[in-house]
mmCIF file of N, CA and C in Angstrom:
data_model
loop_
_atom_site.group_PDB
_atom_site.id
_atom_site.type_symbol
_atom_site.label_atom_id
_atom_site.label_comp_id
_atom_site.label_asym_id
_atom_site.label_seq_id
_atom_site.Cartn_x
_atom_site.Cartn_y
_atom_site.Cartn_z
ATOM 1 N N UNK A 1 0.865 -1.182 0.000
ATOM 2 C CA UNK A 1 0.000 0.000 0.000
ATOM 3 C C UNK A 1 0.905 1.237 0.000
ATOM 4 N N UNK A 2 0.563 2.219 -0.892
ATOM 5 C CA UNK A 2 1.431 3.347 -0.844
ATOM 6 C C UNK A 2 1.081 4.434 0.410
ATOM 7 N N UNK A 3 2.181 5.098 0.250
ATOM 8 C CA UNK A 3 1.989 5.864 0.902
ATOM 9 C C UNK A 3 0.423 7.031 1.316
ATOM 10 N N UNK A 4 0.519 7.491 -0.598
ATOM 11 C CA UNK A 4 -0.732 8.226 -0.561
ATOM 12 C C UNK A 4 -2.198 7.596 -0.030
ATOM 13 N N UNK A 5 -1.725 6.736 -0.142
ATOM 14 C CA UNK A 5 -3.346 6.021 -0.007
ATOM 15 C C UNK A 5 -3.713 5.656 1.448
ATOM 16 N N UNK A 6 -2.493 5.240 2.238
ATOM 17 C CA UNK A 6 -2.388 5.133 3.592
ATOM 18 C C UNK A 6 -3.433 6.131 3.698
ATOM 19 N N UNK A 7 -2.397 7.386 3.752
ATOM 20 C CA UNK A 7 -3.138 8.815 4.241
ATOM 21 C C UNK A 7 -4.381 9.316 3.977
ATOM 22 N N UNK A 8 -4.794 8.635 2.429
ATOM 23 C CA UNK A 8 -6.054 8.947 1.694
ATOM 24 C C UNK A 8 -6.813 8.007 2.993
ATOM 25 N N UNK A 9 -6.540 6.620 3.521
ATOM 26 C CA UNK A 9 -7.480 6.165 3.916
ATOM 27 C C UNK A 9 -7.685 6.574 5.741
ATOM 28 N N UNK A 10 -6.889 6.944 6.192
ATOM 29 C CA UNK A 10 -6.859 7.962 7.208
ATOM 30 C C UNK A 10 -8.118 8.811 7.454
ATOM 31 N N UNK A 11 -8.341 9.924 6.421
ATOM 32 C CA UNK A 11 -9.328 10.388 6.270
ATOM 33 C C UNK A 11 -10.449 9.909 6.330
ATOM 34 N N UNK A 12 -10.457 8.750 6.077
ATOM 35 C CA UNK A 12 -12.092 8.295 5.813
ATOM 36 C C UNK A 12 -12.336 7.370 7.044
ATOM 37 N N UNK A 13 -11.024 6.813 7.932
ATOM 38 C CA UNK A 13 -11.406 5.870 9.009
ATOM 39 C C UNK A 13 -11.120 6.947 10.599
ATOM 40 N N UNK A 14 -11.253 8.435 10.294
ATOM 41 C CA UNK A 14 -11.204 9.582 11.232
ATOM 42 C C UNK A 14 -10.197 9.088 12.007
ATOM 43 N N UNK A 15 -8.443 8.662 11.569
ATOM 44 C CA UNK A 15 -7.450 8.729 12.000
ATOM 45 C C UNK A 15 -6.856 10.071 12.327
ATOM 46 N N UNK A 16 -6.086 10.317 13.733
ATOM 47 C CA UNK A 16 -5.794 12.121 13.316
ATOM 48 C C UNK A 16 -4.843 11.387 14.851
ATOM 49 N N UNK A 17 -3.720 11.316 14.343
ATOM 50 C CA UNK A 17 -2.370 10.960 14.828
ATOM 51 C C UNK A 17 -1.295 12.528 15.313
ATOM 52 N N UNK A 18 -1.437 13.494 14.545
ATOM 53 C CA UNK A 18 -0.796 14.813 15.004
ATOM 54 C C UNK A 18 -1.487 15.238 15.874
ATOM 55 N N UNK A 19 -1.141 15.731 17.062
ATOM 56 C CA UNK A 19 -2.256 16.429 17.747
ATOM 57 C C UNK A 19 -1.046 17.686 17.951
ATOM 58 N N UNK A 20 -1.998 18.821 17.974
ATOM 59 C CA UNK A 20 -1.015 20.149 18.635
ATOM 60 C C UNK A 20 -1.201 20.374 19.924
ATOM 61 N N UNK A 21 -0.185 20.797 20.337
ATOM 62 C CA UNK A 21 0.428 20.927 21.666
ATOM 63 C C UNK A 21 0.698 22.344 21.904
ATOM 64 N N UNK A 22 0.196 23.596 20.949
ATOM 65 C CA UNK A 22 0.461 24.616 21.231
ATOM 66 C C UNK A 22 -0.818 25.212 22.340
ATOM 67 N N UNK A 23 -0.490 26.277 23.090
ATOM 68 C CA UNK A 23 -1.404 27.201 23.825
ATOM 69 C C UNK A 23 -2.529 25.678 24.283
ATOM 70 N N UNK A 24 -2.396 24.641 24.724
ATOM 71 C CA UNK A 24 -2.793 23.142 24.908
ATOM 72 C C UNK A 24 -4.315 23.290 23.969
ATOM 73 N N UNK A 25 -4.045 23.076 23.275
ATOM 74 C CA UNK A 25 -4.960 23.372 22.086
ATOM 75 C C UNK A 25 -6.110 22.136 21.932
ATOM 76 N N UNK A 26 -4.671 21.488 21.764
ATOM 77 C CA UNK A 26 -5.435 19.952 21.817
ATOM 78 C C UNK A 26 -6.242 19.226 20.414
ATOM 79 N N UNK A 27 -6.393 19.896 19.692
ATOM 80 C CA UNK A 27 -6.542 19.952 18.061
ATOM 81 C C UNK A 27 -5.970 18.553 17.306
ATOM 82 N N UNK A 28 -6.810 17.813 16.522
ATOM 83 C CA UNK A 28 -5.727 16.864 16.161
ATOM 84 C C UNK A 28 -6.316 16.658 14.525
ATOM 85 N N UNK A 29 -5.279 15.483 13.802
ATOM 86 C CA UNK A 29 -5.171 15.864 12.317
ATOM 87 C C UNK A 29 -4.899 14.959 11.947
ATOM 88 N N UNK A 30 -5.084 14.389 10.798
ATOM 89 C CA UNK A 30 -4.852 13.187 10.142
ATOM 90 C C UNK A 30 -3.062 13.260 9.310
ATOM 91 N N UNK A 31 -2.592 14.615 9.435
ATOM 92 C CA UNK A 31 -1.326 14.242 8.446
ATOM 93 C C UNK A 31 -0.680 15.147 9.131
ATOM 94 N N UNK A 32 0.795 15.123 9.155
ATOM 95 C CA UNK A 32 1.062 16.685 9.494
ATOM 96 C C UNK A 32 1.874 17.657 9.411
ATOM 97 N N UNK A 33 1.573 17.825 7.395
ATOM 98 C CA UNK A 33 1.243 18.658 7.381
ATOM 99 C C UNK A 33 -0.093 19.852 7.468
ATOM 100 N N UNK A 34 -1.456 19.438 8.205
ATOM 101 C CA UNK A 34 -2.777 19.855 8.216
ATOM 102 C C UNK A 34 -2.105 20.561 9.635
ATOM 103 N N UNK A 35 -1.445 19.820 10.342
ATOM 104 C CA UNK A 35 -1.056 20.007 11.663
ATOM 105 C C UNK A 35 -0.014 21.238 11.440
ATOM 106 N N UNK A 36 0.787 21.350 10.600
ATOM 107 C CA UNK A 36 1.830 22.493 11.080
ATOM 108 C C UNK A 36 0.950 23.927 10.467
ATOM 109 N N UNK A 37 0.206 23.614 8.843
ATOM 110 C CA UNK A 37 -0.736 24.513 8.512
ATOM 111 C C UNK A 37 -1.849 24.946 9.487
ATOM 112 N N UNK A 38 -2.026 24.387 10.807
ATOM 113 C CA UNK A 38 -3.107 24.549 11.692
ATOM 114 C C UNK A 38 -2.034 25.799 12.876
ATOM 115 N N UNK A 39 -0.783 25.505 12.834
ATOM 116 C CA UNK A 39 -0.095 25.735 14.360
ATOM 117 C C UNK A 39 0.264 27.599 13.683
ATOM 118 N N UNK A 40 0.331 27.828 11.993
ATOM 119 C CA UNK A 40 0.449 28.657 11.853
ATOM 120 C C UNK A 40 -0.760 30.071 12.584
ATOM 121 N N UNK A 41 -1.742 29.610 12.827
ATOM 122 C CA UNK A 41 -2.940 30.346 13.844
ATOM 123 C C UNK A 41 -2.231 30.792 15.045
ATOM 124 N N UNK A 42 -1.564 29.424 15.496
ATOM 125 C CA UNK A 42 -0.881 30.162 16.965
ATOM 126 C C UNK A 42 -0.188 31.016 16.755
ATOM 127 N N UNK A 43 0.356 31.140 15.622
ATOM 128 C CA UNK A 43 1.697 32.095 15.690
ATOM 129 C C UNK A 43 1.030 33.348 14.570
ATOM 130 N N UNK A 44 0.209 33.344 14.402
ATOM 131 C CA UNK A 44 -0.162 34.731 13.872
ATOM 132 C C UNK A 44 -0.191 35.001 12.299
ATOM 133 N N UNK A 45 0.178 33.721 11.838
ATOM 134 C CA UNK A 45 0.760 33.925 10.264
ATOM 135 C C UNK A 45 -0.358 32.528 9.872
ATOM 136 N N UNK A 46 -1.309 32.644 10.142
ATOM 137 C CA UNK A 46 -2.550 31.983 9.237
ATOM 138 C C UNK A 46 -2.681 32.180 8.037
ATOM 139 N N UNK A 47 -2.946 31.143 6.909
ATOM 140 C CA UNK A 47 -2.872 31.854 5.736
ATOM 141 C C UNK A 47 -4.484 31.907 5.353
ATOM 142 N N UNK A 48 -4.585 32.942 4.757
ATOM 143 C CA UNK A 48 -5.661 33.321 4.196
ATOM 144 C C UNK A 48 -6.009 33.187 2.844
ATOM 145 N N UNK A 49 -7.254 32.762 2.324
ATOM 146 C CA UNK A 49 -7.413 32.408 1.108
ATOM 147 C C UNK A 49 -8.095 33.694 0.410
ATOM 148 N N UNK A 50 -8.327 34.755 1.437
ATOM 149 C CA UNK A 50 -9.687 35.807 0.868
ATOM 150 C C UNK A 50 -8.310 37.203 1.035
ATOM 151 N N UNK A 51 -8.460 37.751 -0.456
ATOM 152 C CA UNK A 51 -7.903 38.997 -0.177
ATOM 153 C C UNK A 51 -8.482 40.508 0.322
#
């Protein structure tokens, strides 16, 4: 089984193995990178999709 698909199937069996540990947040994520794109909130540099 590849990799992608691992992760693809993650999603669908509500696996979420990263959890953040910032400000005890407690937040958790199936991959992580969802997890470091999430920790950017703590630190002020969220990215935004709306200009």
């Amino acid at each position: 089984m590849t990799g992608n698909l691992r992760m693809h199937l993650k999603t669908h069996l509500n696996v979420k193995m990263f959890a953040c540990t910032l400000d005890n947040c407690g937040k958790s994520f199936s991959s992580n990178e969802s997890l470091r794109r999430h920790q950017l909130v703590h630190k002020g540099k969220a990215i935004s999709w709306y200009t």
